[in-house]
mmCIF file of C-alpha atoms in Angstrom:
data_model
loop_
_atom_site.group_PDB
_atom_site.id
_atom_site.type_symbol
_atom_site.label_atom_id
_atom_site.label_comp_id
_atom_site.label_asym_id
_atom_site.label_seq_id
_atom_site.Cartn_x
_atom_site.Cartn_y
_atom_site.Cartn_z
ATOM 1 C CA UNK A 11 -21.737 -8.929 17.484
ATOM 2 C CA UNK A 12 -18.179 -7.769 16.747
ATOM 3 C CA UNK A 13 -17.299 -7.595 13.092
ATOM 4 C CA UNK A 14 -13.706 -7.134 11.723
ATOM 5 C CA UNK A 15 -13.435 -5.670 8.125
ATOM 6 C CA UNK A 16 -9.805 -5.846 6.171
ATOM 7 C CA UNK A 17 -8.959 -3.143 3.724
ATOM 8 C CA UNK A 18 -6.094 -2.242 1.531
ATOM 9 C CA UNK A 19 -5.172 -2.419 -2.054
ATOM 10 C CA UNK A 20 -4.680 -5.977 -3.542
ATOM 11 C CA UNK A 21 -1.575 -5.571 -5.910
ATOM 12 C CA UNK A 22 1.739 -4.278 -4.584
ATOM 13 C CA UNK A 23 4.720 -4.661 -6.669
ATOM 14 C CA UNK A 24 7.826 -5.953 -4.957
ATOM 15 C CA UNK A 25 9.846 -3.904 -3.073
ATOM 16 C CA UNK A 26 7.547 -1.868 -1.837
ATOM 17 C CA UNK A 27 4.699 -1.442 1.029
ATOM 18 C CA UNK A 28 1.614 -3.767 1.900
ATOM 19 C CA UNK A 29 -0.943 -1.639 4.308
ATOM 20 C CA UNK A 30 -3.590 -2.895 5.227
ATOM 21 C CA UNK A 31 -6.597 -1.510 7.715
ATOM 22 C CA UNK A 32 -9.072 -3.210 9.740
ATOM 23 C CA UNK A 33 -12.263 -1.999 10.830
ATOM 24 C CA UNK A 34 -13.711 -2.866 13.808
ATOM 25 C CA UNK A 35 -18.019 -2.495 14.662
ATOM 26 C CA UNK A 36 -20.021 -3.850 17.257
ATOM 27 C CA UNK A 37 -17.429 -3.170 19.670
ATOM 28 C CA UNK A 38 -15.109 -0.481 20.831
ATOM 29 C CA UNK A 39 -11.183 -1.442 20.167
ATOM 30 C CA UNK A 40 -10.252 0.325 22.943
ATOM 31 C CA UNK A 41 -11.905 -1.761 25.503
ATOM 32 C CA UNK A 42 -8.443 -3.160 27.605
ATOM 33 C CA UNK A 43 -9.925 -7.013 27.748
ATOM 34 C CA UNK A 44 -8.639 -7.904 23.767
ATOM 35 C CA UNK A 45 -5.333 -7.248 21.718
ATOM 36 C CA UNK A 46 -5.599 -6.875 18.239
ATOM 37 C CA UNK A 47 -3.454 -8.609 15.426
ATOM 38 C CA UNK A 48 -2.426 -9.708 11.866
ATOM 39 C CA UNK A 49 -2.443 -13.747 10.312
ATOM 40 C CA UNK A 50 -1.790 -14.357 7.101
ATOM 41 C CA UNK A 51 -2.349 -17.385 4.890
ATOM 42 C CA UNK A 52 -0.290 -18.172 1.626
ATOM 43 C CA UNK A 53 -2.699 -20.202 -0.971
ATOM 44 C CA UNK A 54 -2.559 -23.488 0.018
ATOM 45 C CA UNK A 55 -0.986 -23.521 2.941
ATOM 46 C CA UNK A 56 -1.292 -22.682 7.428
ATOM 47 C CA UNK A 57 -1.443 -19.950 8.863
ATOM 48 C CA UNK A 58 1.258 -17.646 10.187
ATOM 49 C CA UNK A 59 0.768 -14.664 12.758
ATOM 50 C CA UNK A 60 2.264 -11.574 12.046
ATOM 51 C CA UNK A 61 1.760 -9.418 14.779
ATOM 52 C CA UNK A 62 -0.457 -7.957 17.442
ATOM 53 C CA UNK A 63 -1.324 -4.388 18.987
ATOM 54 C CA UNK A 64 -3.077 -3.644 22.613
ATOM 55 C CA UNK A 65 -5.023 0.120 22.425
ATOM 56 C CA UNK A 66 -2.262 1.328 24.109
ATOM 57 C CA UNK A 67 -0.312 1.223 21.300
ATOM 58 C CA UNK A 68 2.342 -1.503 22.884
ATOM 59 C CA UNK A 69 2.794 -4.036 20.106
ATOM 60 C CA UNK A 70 4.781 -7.662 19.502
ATOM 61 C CA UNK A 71 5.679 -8.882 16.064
ATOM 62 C CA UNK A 72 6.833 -12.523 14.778
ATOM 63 C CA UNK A 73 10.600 -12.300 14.997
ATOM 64 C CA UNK A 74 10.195 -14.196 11.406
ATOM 65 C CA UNK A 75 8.608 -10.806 10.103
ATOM 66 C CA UNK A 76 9.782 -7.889 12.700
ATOM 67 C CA UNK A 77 12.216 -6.117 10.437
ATOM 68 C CA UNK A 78 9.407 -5.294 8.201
ATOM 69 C CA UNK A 79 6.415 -5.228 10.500
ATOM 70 C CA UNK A 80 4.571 -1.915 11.428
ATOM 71 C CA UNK A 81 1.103 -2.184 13.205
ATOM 72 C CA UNK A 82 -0.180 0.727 14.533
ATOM 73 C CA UNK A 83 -4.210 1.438 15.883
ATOM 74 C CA UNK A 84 -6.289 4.552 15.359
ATOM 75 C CA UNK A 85 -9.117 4.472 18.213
ATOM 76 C CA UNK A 86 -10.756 7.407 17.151
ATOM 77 C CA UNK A 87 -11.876 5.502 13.854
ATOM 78 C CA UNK A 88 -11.957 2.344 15.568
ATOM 79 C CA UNK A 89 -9.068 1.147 13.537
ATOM 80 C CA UNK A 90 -5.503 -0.597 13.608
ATOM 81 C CA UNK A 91 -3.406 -1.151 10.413
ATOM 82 C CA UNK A 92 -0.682 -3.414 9.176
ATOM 83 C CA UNK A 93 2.362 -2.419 6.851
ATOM 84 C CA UNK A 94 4.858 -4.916 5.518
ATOM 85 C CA UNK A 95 7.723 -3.313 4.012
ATOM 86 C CA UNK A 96 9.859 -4.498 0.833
ATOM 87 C CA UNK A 97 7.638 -7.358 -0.307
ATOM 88 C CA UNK A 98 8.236 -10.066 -1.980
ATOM 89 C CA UNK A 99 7.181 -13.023 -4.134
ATOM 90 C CA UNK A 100 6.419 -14.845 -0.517
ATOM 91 C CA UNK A 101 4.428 -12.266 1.038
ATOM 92 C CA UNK A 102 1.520 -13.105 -1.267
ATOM 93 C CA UNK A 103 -1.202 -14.174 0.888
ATOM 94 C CA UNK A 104 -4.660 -13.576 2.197
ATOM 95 C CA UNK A 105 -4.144 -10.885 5.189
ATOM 96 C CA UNK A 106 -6.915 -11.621 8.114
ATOM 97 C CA UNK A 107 -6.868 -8.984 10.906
ATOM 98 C CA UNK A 108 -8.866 -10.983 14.089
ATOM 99 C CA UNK A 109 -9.362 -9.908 17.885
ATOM 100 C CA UNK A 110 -7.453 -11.865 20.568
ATOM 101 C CA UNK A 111 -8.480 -12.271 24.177
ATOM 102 C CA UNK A 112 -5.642 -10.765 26.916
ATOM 103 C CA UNK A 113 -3.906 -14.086 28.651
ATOM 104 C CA UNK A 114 -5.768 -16.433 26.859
ATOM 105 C CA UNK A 115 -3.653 -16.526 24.175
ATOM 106 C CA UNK A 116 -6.658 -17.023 21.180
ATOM 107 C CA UNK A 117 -7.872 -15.645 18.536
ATOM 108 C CA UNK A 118 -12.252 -15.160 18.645
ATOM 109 C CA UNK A 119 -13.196 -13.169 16.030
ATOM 110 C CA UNK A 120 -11.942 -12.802 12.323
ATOM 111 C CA UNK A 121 -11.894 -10.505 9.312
ATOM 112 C CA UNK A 122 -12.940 -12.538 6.084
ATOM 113 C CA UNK A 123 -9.837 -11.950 4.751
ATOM 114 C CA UNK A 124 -8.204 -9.904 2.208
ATOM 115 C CA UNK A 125 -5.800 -11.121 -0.971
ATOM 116 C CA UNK A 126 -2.850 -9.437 -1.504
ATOM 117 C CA UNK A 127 -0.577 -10.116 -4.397
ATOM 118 C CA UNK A 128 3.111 -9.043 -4.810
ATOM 119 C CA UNK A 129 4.028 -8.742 -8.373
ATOM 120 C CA UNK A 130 4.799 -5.958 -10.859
ATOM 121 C CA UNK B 18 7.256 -25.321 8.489
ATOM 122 C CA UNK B 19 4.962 -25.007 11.167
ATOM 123 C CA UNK B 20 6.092 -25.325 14.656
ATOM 124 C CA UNK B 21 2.987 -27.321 15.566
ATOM 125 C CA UNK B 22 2.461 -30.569 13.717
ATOM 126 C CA UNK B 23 -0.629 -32.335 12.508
ATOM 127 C CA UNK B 24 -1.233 -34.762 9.819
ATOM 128 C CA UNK B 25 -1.730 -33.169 6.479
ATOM 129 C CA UNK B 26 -5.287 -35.000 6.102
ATOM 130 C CA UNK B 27 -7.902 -37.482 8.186
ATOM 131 C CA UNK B 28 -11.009 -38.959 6.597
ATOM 132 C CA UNK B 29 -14.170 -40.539 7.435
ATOM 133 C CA UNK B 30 -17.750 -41.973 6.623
ATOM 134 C CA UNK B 31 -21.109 -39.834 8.198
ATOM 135 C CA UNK B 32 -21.335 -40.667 12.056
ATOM 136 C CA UNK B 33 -17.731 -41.974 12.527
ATOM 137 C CA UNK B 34 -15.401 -40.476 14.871
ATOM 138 C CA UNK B 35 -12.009 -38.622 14.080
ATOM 139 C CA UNK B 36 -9.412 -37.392 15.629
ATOM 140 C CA UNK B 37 -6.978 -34.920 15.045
ATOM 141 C CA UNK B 38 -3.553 -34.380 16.362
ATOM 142 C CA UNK B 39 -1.016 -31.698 17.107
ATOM 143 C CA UNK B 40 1.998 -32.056 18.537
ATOM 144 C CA UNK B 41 4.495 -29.628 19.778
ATOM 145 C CA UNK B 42 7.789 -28.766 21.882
ATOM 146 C CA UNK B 43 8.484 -27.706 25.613
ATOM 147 C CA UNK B 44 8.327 -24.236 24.557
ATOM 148 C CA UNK B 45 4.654 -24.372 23.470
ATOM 149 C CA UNK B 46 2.218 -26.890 24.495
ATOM 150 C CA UNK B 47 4.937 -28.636 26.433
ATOM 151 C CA UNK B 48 5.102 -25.312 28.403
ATOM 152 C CA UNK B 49 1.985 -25.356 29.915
ATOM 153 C CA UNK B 50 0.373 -22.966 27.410
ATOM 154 C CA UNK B 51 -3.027 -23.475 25.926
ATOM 155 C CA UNK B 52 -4.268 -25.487 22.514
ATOM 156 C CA UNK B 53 -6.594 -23.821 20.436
ATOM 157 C CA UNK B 54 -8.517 -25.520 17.522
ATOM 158 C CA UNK B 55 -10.413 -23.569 14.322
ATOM 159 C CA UNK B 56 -12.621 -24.836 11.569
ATOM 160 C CA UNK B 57 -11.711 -23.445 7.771
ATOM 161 C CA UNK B 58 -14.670 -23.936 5.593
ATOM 162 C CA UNK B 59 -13.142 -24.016 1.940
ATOM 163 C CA UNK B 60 -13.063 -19.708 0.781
ATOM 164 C CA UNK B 61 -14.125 -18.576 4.240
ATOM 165 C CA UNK B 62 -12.106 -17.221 7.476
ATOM 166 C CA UNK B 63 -11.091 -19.388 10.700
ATOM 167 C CA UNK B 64 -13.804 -19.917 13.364
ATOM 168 C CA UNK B 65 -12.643 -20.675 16.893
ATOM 169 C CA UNK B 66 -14.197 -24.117 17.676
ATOM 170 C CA UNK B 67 -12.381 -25.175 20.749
ATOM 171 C CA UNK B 68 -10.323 -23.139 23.082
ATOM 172 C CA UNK B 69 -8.450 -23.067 25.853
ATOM 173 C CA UNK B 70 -7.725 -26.953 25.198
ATOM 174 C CA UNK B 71 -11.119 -28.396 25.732
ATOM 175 C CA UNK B 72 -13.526 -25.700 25.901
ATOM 176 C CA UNK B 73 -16.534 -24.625 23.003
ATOM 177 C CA UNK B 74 -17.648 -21.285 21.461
ATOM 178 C CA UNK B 75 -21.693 -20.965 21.821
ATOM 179 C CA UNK B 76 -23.041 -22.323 19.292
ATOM 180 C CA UNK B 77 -20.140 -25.259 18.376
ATOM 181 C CA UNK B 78 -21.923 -27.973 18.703
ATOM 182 C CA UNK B 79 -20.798 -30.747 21.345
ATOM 183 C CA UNK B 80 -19.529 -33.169 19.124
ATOM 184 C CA UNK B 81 -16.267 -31.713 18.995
ATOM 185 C CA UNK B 82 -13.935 -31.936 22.218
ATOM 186 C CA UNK B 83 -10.432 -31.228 22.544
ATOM 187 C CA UNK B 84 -7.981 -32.557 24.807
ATOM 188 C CA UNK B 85 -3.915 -31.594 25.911
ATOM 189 C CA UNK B 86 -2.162 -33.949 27.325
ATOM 190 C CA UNK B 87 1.809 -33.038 27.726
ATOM 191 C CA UNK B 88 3.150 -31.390 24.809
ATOM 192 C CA UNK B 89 0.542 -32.637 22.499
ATOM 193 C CA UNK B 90 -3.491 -31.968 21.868
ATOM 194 C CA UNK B 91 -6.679 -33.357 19.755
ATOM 195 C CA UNK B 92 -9.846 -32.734 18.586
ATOM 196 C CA UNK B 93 -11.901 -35.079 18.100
ATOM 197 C CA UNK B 94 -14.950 -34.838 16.435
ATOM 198 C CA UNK B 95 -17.971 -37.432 16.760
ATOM 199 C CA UNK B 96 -21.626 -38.364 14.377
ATOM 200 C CA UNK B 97 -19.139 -36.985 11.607
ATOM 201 C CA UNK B 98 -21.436 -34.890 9.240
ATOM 202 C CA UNK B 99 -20.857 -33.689 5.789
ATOM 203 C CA UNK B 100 -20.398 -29.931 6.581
ATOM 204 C CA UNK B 101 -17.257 -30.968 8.905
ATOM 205 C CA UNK B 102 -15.332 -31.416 5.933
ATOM 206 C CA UNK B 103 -13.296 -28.517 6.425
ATOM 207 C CA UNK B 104 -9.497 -27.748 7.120
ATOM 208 C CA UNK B 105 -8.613 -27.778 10.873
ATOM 209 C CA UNK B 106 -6.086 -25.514 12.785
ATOM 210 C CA UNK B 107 -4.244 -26.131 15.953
ATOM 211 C CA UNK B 108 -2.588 -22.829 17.700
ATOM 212 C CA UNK B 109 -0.860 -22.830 20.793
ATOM 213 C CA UNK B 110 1.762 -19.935 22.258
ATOM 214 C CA UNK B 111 5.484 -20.316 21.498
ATOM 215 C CA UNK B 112 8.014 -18.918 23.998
ATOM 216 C CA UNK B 113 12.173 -19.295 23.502
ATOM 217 C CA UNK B 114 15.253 -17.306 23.399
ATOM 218 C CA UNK B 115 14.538 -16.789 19.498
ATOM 219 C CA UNK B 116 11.081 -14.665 20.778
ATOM 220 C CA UNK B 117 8.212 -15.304 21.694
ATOM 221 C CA UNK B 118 5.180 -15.742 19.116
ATOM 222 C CA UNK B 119 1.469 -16.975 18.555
ATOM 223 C CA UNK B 120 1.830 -20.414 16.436
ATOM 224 C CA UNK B 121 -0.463 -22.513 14.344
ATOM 225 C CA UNK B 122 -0.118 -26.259 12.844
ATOM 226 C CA UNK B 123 0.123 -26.836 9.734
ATOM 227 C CA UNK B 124 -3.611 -27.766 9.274
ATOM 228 C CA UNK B 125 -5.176 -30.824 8.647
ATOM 229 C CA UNK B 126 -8.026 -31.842 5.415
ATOM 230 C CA UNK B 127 -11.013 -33.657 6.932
ATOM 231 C CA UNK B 128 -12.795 -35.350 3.625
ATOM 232 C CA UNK B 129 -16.059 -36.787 4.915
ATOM 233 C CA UNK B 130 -16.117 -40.181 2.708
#
């Protein structure tokens, strides 16, 4: 069974960097059938995708978010990572990393989530 | 705003039936791409419960079903139960000139009366 586990601190003041890391067990990240990406969920309200990452390093971001969007993957730990840079206010959210399946476009496994509040 | 719409909340009594919109454009559903639905229990992550418009997880049981039909989908979801109360997700694949991008609805509250 393939578990996802989100990491990272959970204050940044604004400004500066969110990173995150997610953990991946049960499952290898490099295997070429899943890409690997960021959602995030303000209190309250939907979901928004942030970005994804295949193990060969090739990546797409939300042209919302691209500017600031860095996700990068670390197979040897069975990792990939998120930073957001000069947060705000409105990137408060809970971060979920979750695998996705190649060409069918959906998302099958999740992180539980992780809070991460901007404010100094 | 989300690019897929559904209504912000449905309700029903044990064993009714419900449905669920979500509607969306000609560069998403409208497109030909695929409708997704999840299941938010209240503190917990998504759970994929249908994908690839009508098709279940192991383990979802078959009283949900999902359905596309042009550039909108459903879920429906029959012999409501209490533990369906829950917030529901659409997400579909959004391709324009402005990018391209994975997309969710807004959500919708099912209260189970």
């Amino acid at each position: 069974q393939v578990q996802l586990q989100e990491s990272g601190p959970g204050l940044v003041k604004p400004s500066q960097t969110l990173s995150l890391t997610c953990t991946v067990s049960g499952g290898s990240i490099s295997s070429g059938s899943y890409y690997w990406s960021w959602i995030r969920q303000p209190a309250g309200k939907g979901l928004e995708w942030i970005g994804r990452i295949y193990t060969s390093g090739s990546t797409n971001y939300n042209p919302s978010l691209k500017s600031r969007v860095t996700i990068s993957v670390d197979t040897s730990k069975n990792q990939f990572s998120l930073k957001l840079s000069s947060v705000t206010a409105a990137d408060t959210a809970v971060y979920y990393c979750a695998r996705g399946q190649v060409y069918r476009y959906y998302f099958d496994y999740w992180g539980q989530g992780t809070l991460v509040t901007v404010s100094s | 705003q989300s690019v897929l719409t559904q209504p912000p909340s449905v309700s029903g009594a044990p064993g009714q039936r419900v449905t669920i919109s979500c509607t969306g454009s000609s560069s998403n559903i409208g497109a030909g791409y695929d409708v997704h639905w999840y299941q938010q229990l209240p503190g917990t992550a998504p759970k994929l419960l249908i994908y690839g418009n009508s098709n279940r997880p192991s383990g979802v049981p078959d009283r949900f079903s999902g359905s596309k039909s042009g550039t909108s989908a459903s879920l429906a979801i029959t012999g409501l139960q209490a533990e369906d109360e829950a917030d529901y997700y659409c997400q579909s694949y959004d391709s324009s000139l402005s990018g391209s991008k994975w997309v969710f609805g807004g959500g919708t509250k099912l209260t189970v009366l």
